[in-house]
Amino acid sequence: MHRYRNHTCGDLRESHIGQTARLSGWVHRVRDHGGVLFIDLRDHYGLTQVVADPDSPAFKEAEKLHSEWVIRVDGKVRKRPEGTENKELPTGMVEVFVSEIEVLGPAAELPMPVFGDQEYPEDIRLKYRFLDLRRERLHNNIIKRGQIIDSIRRRMKDGGFFEFQTPILTASSPEGARDYLVPSRIHPGKFYALPQAPQQFKQLIMMSGFDRYFQIAACFRDEDARADRSPGEFYQLDIEMSFVTQQDVFDAVEPVLRGVFEEFGGGMPVTQKFPLIPYADALKLYGTDKPDLRNPIKMQNVTSAFAGSGFKIFAGMIAADPKVEVWAIPAPKGGNRAFCDRMNSWAQGEGQPGLGYIFWREGEESGAGPLAKNIGPERTKQIADQLGLGVGDAVFFVAGKPKDFVKFAGPARTKVGQELDLIAKGKFEFCWIVDFPMFEWNEEDKKVDFSHNPFSMPNMGTEEFLALDAAADQDKLLAINAIQYDIVCNGTELSSGAIRNHRPDVMKKAFAIAGYGEDVLEAKFGGMLRALSLGAPPHGGIAPGIDRIVMLLCGEENLREVVLFPMNQRAEDLLMGAPSDVTPKQLKELHIRLNLPQK
RNA sequence: GGGGGCGUAGCUCAGUUGGUUAGAGCGCUGCCCUGUCACGGCAGAGGCCGCGGGUUCGAGUCCCGUCGCUCCCGCCA
């Protein structure tokens, strides 16, 4: 007999009746009836009911047990008495009549129970993460995460990709997020940085002739947290391919994601062919570059219906500035005053002066609400016709410069969808967002910046791009798109990628436009530049976020529910106590003196 | 760095217009109970009402500050 077990707690069936079983596990729950006592014994594999009564030599021992003690039990497997079977449990036809109990690991009083599904505060859950991980929900999420990653690896390898490991201690990069720094002992005053992503490495792998790279890569960014953004570290399915166009990347990645979502999505339908939506269209239609396509609402430009109209606020704005537009958010089935007022007060809560609306109802087929009165029936009908709205429907309006109001229009569209229950649940709606602008205007510094990734290829002829004059062609610069793309699923940005800039001359030009001299480029990307100038293949890739994929597939709203040992929102690991003080000796070795902020 | 929400027993929460001794459920402890599987019953322990200040005859309740948690903005090539 094995020291601890000859079966797991998920094993025993009727076929084992009569055998002697040795099980080890956690006391999940004790039900003490005085004369008879039930112990639900739990391990990773399942739950088995262990029974003791006064005839059992272990009865006295059994009465002392508490939840979450780790024990070993020996006993006879027997059929449960007629009518007491538990069909909910795979082991529910049998029970183990205990003859011996050995306590392997007693437990003190628990700060949170494993049994049951009561909500517990985050700080307690994180401090006692190992208890939380014993609970069914987290335990299953973590298992599912592992299975998803297995499936991704298999699919990538089947697609001809090869897995690489890249350095964790690397050099700080000037663009992007704040780096995590690691001081060098050997080089006083110098620092390694943890990679924000293996971006340069994966490109160098392509320049090293390997052709198809992937990695489940740890990424480190010193950024503040969100519900869907871990502080500190997260994982990406990092992908790079040589001799590819944007379409080749899509063709390689789409089946992997679709397959994984079909495999683990619980039967929920998945977009079969991901639509391509240009960035500019996404903003116009959905007010965001990560639209939730489960929400059917599409916004439209209705500026002409308000220009010169009797609604002086909008008409005045339009007359004063040619950049001002009015966008309509249609709200089918929202045609009642209560809903429109609710939206209006929601908008005020968002810091807006209000939310103009028109609605149509029986008896007021030509439009109800103050706005309709102001602009008159003809213009109201123009709006109704353009949006295909009628009695029972409503429409809301946002006005101003689109650049300024999209941040409100997007959430307003989402709010209308939620309030009217228009968002289709139970499916995964994917799309590609393409044609991101290469540069953007930095109002603060009065200069042109990279708008996303400095390594993206501008979508413009090489000669034409090289001929650009950074000062004179500013409008032209801001109109250039990069060959860059995002994958969005149900309103969550899953990934970002690009066809890379593999030409050193174009690279130098792009950095010059953003105000970086060749010296900066040389100092910060010297290795990369060398590689680009010694025979670089055209290449591109993408990097879907593993944590977000798992989050969507587990139906969780928060990344901490799908990460084994997450940090809290302030980037602290409450279980391990990180970050922590270090000894003066350690600091001395690293040539570091602390200069702490005044309290 | 900024804004919103929350903070009452170990946990989830209730607590009226400011008014006697702050409650319930779960958990915990003890006792009873031979077929439960969210077992049941009885009894009990457990509270600086986050902290500090103020208003008031009187504050869990109102005001100010502060701390913590959380969500968001900034930030996220």
XYZ file of N, CA and C (backbone and C1' of nucleotides) in Angstrom, chain B residues 13-77:
455
model
P -21.210 42.889 0.760
O -22.185 43.218 1.978
C -23.346 43.956 1.775
C -24.438 43.518 2.728
C -25.102 44.635 3.531
O -26.011 45.382 2.741
C -24.759 42.771 4.931
P -26.343 46.890 3.194
O -27.297 46.680 4.450
C -28.594 46.124 4.262
C -29.349 46.013 5.546
C -29.598 47.292 6.338
O -30.544 48.147 5.735
C -29.165 45.508 7.802
P -30.344 49.734 5.815
O -30.271 50.016 7.381
C -31.444 49.976 8.176
C -31.084 50.120 9.628
C -30.435 51.447 10.033
O -31.389 52.486 10.183
C -29.235 49.671 10.993
P -30.858 53.974 10.095
O -32.133 54.815 9.685
C -32.673 54.681 8.363
C -34.108 55.146 8.367
C -34.350 56.436 9.156
O -35.396 57.188 8.545
C -35.616 54.693 10.098
P -35.046 58.302 7.526
O -34.515 59.497 8.426
C -34.271 60.727 7.770
C -34.534 61.852 8.765
C -33.539 61.845 9.924
O -32.716 62.988 9.904
C -35.848 62.034 10.665
P -31.420 63.076 10.813
O -31.502 61.772 11.717
C -30.451 60.834 11.746
C -29.953 60.587 13.149
C -31.036 60.526 14.215
O -30.643 59.593 15.207
C -29.444 62.154 14.796
P -31.601 58.326 15.516
O -31.663 58.318 17.120
C -30.470 58.054 17.871
C -30.805 57.902 19.335
C -32.117 57.168 19.619
O -31.986 56.482 20.863
C -32.255 59.367 20.481
P -31.689 54.885 20.901
O -31.298 54.644 22.431
C -30.046 55.031 22.965
C -30.101 54.792 24.461
C -29.699 53.382 24.903
O -29.073 53.481 26.179
C -31.917 53.806 25.594
P -27.561 53.153 26.307
O -27.463 51.616 25.927
C -26.208 50.974 26.025
C -26.345 49.527 25.625
C -26.871 49.296 24.204
O -26.133 48.250 23.613
C -28.155 48.076 25.763
P -25.201 48.482 22.412
O -26.018 47.830 21.222
C -27.211 48.420 20.721
C -27.317 48.167 19.239
C -27.000 46.728 18.832
O -28.176 45.938 18.865
C -25.794 48.257 17.471
P -28.358 44.786 19.918
O -29.098 43.656 19.106
C -28.371 42.843 18.209
C -29.143 42.738 16.935
C -28.798 41.521 16.104
O -29.541 40.382 16.528
C -28.699 43.439 14.754
P -28.889 38.921 16.367
O -29.193 38.586 14.839
C -30.543 38.533 14.368
C -30.548 38.321 12.872
C -29.704 37.146 12.388
O -30.398 35.916 12.493
C -29.222 39.054 11.075
P -29.569 34.554 12.708
O -28.914 34.299 11.289
C -29.718 33.950 10.166
C -28.867 33.903 8.916
C -27.625 33.029 9.024
O -27.899 31.658 8.788
C -27.027 35.129 8.116
P -26.994 30.542 9.515
O -25.567 30.693 8.820
C -25.368 30.287 7.472
C -24.001 30.693 6.991
C -22.823 30.135 7.782
O -22.511 28.796 7.432
C -22.488 32.433 7.386
P -21.964 27.784 8.575
O -20.573 28.420 9.001
C -19.461 28.369 8.122
C -18.308 29.149 8.696
C -17.827 28.699 10.068
O -16.936 27.602 9.971
C -18.091 31.043 10.060
P -16.878 26.518 11.124
O -16.358 27.333 12.394
C -15.025 27.820 12.433
C -14.794 28.536 13.741
C -15.163 27.739 14.989
O -14.125 26.846 15.357
C -16.067 29.909 15.158
P -14.501 25.418 15.943
O -14.928 25.764 17.436
C -13.978 26.296 18.350
C -14.635 26.526 19.687
C -15.498 25.371 20.190
O -14.731 24.357 20.802
C -16.688 27.398 20.418
P -15.268 22.858 20.736
O -16.486 22.855 21.758
C -16.248 23.046 23.153
C -17.557 23.114 23.888
C -18.517 21.958 23.635
O -18.181 20.803 24.381
C -19.698 24.003 23.537
P -18.608 19.367 23.859
O -20.183 19.347 24.061
C -20.742 19.266 25.372
C -22.237 19.435 25.311
C -22.995 18.418 24.462
O -23.180 17.185 25.122
C -23.796 20.581 23.983
P -23.292 15.837 24.283
O -24.688 15.987 23.555
C -25.890 15.933 24.311
C -27.073 16.122 23.403
C -27.191 15.157 22.237
O -27.693 13.886 22.628
C -27.664 17.344 21.505
P -27.093 12.589 21.909
O -27.673 12.679 20.436
C -29.080 12.548 20.203
C -29.384 12.897 18.772
C -28.636 12.075 17.709
O -29.250 10.822 17.490
C -28.543 14.369 17.159
P -28.282 9.565 17.210
O -28.521 9.291 15.652
C -27.975 10.157 14.666
C -27.828 9.406 13.377
C -29.093 8.691 12.905
O -29.121 8.789 11.490
C -27.351 7.128 13.116
P -30.532 9.100 10.777
O -30.085 9.457 9.304
C -29.398 10.667 9.023
C -28.913 10.630 7.592
C -29.951 10.077 6.615
O -29.787 10.752 5.375
C -27.984 8.813 6.501
P -30.897 11.859 4.906
O -29.993 13.159 4.870
C -29.854 13.965 6.034
C -28.452 14.491 6.100
C -27.993 15.218 4.848
O -28.449 16.562 4.833
C -26.298 13.736 5.584
P -28.865 17.241 3.456
O -27.502 17.305 2.651
C -26.458 18.187 3.071
C -25.218 17.890 2.270
C -25.366 18.056 0.764
O -25.117 19.403 0.421
C -24.258 16.023 1.259
P -25.922 20.179 -0.655
O -25.526 21.669 -0.273
C -24.175 21.984 0.011
C -24.082 22.826 1.261
C -24.828 22.244 2.454
O -24.110 22.512 3.644
C -25.664 24.394 1.978
P -23.482 21.282 4.496
O -24.781 20.504 5.017
C -25.384 20.882 6.222
C -26.710 20.208 6.326
C -27.595 20.727 7.442
O -28.241 21.957 7.065
C -27.612 18.380 7.503
P -28.359 23.129 8.167
O -29.355 22.502 9.241
C -30.675 22.147 8.874
C -31.347 21.429 10.015
C -31.333 22.161 11.351
O -32.319 23.177 11.435
C -30.695 19.936 11.700
P -32.019 24.481 12.349
O -32.139 23.908 13.829
C -33.358 23.373 14.300
C -33.221 22.890 15.716
C -32.634 23.895 16.698
O -33.590 24.832 17.155
C -31.568 21.813 16.992
P -33.120 26.328 17.581
O -32.391 26.088 18.975
C -33.124 25.630 20.104
C -32.191 25.376 21.265
C -31.285 26.538 21.649
O -31.932 27.536 22.406
C -30.021 24.554 21.571
P -31.442 29.063 22.284
O -30.009 29.045 22.992
C -29.920 28.868 24.406
C -28.489 28.641 24.812
C -27.523 29.792 24.559
O -27.622 30.821 25.524
C -26.534 27.762 23.886
P -27.230 32.340 25.093
O -25.648 32.264 24.885
C -24.795 32.014 25.993
C -23.388 31.775 25.531
C -22.681 32.956 24.882
O -22.209 33.881 25.843
C -22.239 30.980 23.655
P -21.953 35.404 25.453
O -20.513 35.352 24.785
C -19.377 34.927 25.533
C -18.222 34.668 24.601
C -17.796 35.860 23.754
O -16.903 36.706 24.449
C -18.025 33.954 22.373
P -17.024 38.285 24.284
O -16.700 38.515 22.739
C -15.390 38.237 22.231
C -15.424 38.216 20.737
C -15.839 39.536 20.082
O -14.713 40.388 19.936
C -17.033 37.742 19.093
P -14.656 41.817 20.610
O -14.766 42.779 19.356
C -15.841 42.699 18.447
C -15.944 43.992 17.678
C -15.601 45.234 18.497
O -14.885 46.157 17.702
C -17.858 45.336 17.752
P -13.345 46.458 18.040
O -13.210 48.028 18.288
C -13.908 48.624 19.348
C -14.043 50.114 19.028
C -13.829 50.443 17.571
O -14.938 51.060 16.930
C -12.442 51.815 18.952
P -16.000 51.914 17.319
O -16.794 51.638 15.988
C -16.114 50.908 14.939
C -16.997 50.865 13.727
C -17.194 52.202 13.032
O -17.210 51.956 11.654
C -19.279 51.332 13.662
P -16.602 52.699 10.495
O -15.013 52.482 10.552
C -14.460 51.221 10.845
C -12.964 51.317 10.749
C -12.363 52.487 11.512
O -12.133 52.174 12.860
C -11.505 52.431 9.299
P -12.348 53.321 13.996
O -11.122 54.307 13.777
C -9.784 53.889 13.999
C -8.832 54.986 13.602
C -9.127 56.356 14.202
O -8.627 56.489 15.516
C -8.759 56.593 11.891
P -9.379 57.485 16.540
O -9.062 58.928 15.960
C -7.735 59.447 16.023
C -7.675 60.818 15.394
C -8.681 61.841 15.906
O -8.308 62.403 17.148
C -8.601 61.937 13.549
P -9.471 62.977 18.109
O -10.065 64.200 17.282
C -9.423 65.464 17.332
C -9.970 66.399 16.279
C -11.334 67.018 16.549
O -11.296 68.055 17.502
C -11.230 66.325 14.301
P -12.600 68.274 18.436
O -13.685 68.842 17.418
C -13.517 70.143 16.871
C -14.525 70.394 15.779
C -15.984 70.542 16.226
O -16.250 71.819 16.758
C -15.868 69.177 14.292
P -17.365 71.992 17.891
O -18.724 71.785 17.067
C -19.118 72.743 16.091
C -20.430 72.332 15.461
C -21.548 72.019 16.447
O -22.204 73.198 16.912
C -21.433 70.312 14.814
P -22.422 73.417 18.493
O -23.480 72.287 18.846
C -24.773 72.292 18.252
C -25.489 71.007 18.566
C -25.527 70.635 20.043
O -26.528 71.347 20.758
C -24.958 68.740 18.738
P -26.170 71.892 22.227
O -26.142 70.588 23.140
C -25.685 70.648 24.499
C -25.973 69.336 25.176
C -25.583 68.089 24.391
O -24.212 67.763 24.563
C -27.799 67.841 25.187
P -23.345 67.264 23.330
O -24.036 65.884 22.933
C -23.897 64.743 23.795
C -24.744 63.609 23.309
C -24.461 63.130 21.886
O -23.350 62.262 21.845
C -26.789 63.356 22.201
P -22.417 62.207 20.544
O -23.396 61.674 19.394
C -23.948 60.362 19.444
C -23.764 59.681 18.100
C -22.304 59.414 17.726
O -22.256 58.241 16.931
C -23.243 60.846 16.137
P -22.047 56.814 17.608
O -21.895 55.842 16.375
C -20.709 55.851 15.594
C -20.989 55.361 14.201
C -21.781 56.344 13.342
O -20.923 57.233 12.676
C -22.772 54.194 13.244
P -21.313 58.745 12.462
O -22.672 58.685 11.634
C -22.708 58.175 10.310
C -24.132 58.165 9.821
C -24.760 59.551 9.701
O -25.528 59.635 8.521
C -26.050 58.187 11.165
P -24.866 60.330 7.248
O -24.797 61.865 7.687
C -25.892 62.736 7.454
C -25.508 64.149 7.817
C -24.086 64.560 7.424
O -23.999 64.948 6.071
C -24.507 65.212 9.662
P -22.621 64.829 5.266
O -21.741 65.995 5.891
C -22.060 67.361 5.640
C -21.022 68.246 6.279
C -19.578 67.919 5.905
O -19.206 68.492 4.669
C -19.734 68.170 8.249
P -18.088 67.761 3.757
O -16.736 68.105 4.527
C -16.266 69.444 4.619
C -15.020 69.504 5.470
C -13.897 68.550 5.064
O -13.131 69.034 3.982
C -14.217 68.436 7.404
P -12.424 67.966 2.979
O -11.258 67.346 3.868
C -10.155 68.149 4.262
C -9.347 67.445 5.316
C -8.677 66.141 4.900
O -7.492 66.364 4.158
C -9.680 65.873 7.028
P -7.040 65.267 3.054
O -6.623 64.005 3.935
C -5.501 64.061 4.811
C -5.469 62.819 5.677
C -5.389 61.500 4.920
O -4.053 61.179 4.545
C -7.069 61.358 6.575
P -3.827 60.345 3.212
O -4.113 58.853 3.675
C -3.281 58.221 4.652
C -3.926 56.949 5.135
C -4.283 55.924 4.072
O -3.165 55.170 3.652
C -6.094 56.159 5.542
P -3.132 54.542 2.175
O -4.194 53.356 2.257
C -3.949 52.238 3.088
C -5.166 51.347 3.134
C -5.678 50.880 1.787
O -4.938 49.801 1.277
C -7.487 51.622 3.105
P -4.790 49.627 -0.312
O -6.205 49.062 -0.761
C -6.627 47.781 -0.337
C -8.083 47.573 -0.660
C -8.462 47.730 -2.125
O -8.160 46.583 -2.889
C -10.013 48.893 -0.797
P -7.730 46.731 -4.419
O -9.097 47.130 -5.132
C -10.189 46.224 -5.192
C -11.422 46.945 -5.668
C -11.308 47.567 -7.052
O -11.600 46.625 -8.066
C -12.198 49.152 -5.543
P -10.844 46.709 -9.468
O -11.646 47.862 -10.225
C -12.944 47.594 -10.753
C -13.604 48.878 -11.185
C -12.829 49.729 -12.175
O -12.917 49.260 -13.509
C -13.655 51.116 -10.479
P -11.748 49.568 -14.521
O -11.849 51.143 -14.763
C -12.904 51.673 -15.542
C -12.963 53.183 -15.404
C -11.805 53.962 -16.004
O -11.914 54.097 -17.413
C -12.325 54.836 -13.880
P -10.604 54.319 -18.287
O -10.195 55.827 -17.923
C -10.944 56.922 -18.421
C -10.321 58.230 -17.984
C -8.857 58.430 -18.349
O -8.684 58.828 -19.700
C -9.181 59.047 -16.104
P -7.387 58.372 -20.494
O -6.203 59.089 -19.706
C -6.004 60.492 -19.814
C -4.910 60.935 -18.879
C -3.538 60.305 -19.129
O -2.817 60.994 -20.141
C -4.066 60.165 -16.836
P -2.245 60.203 -21.386
O -1.351 59.063 -20.738
C -0.049 59.351 -20.211
C 0.484 58.143 -19.494
C 0.630 56.882 -20.340
O 1.826 56.865 -21.094
C -0.455 56.339 -18.318
P 1.784 56.257 -22.564
O 1.360 54.744 -22.318
C 2.315 53.789 -21.862
C 1.674 52.435 -21.722
C 1.199 51.776 -23.005
O 2.258 51.150 -23.685
C -0.478 51.587 -21.362
P 2.075 50.858 -25.240
O 3.324 51.538 -25.939
C 3.614 52.920 -25.710
C 4.635 53.370 -26.703
C 4.088 53.551 -28.134
O 4.802 54.612 -28.772
C 5.819 51.962 -28.123
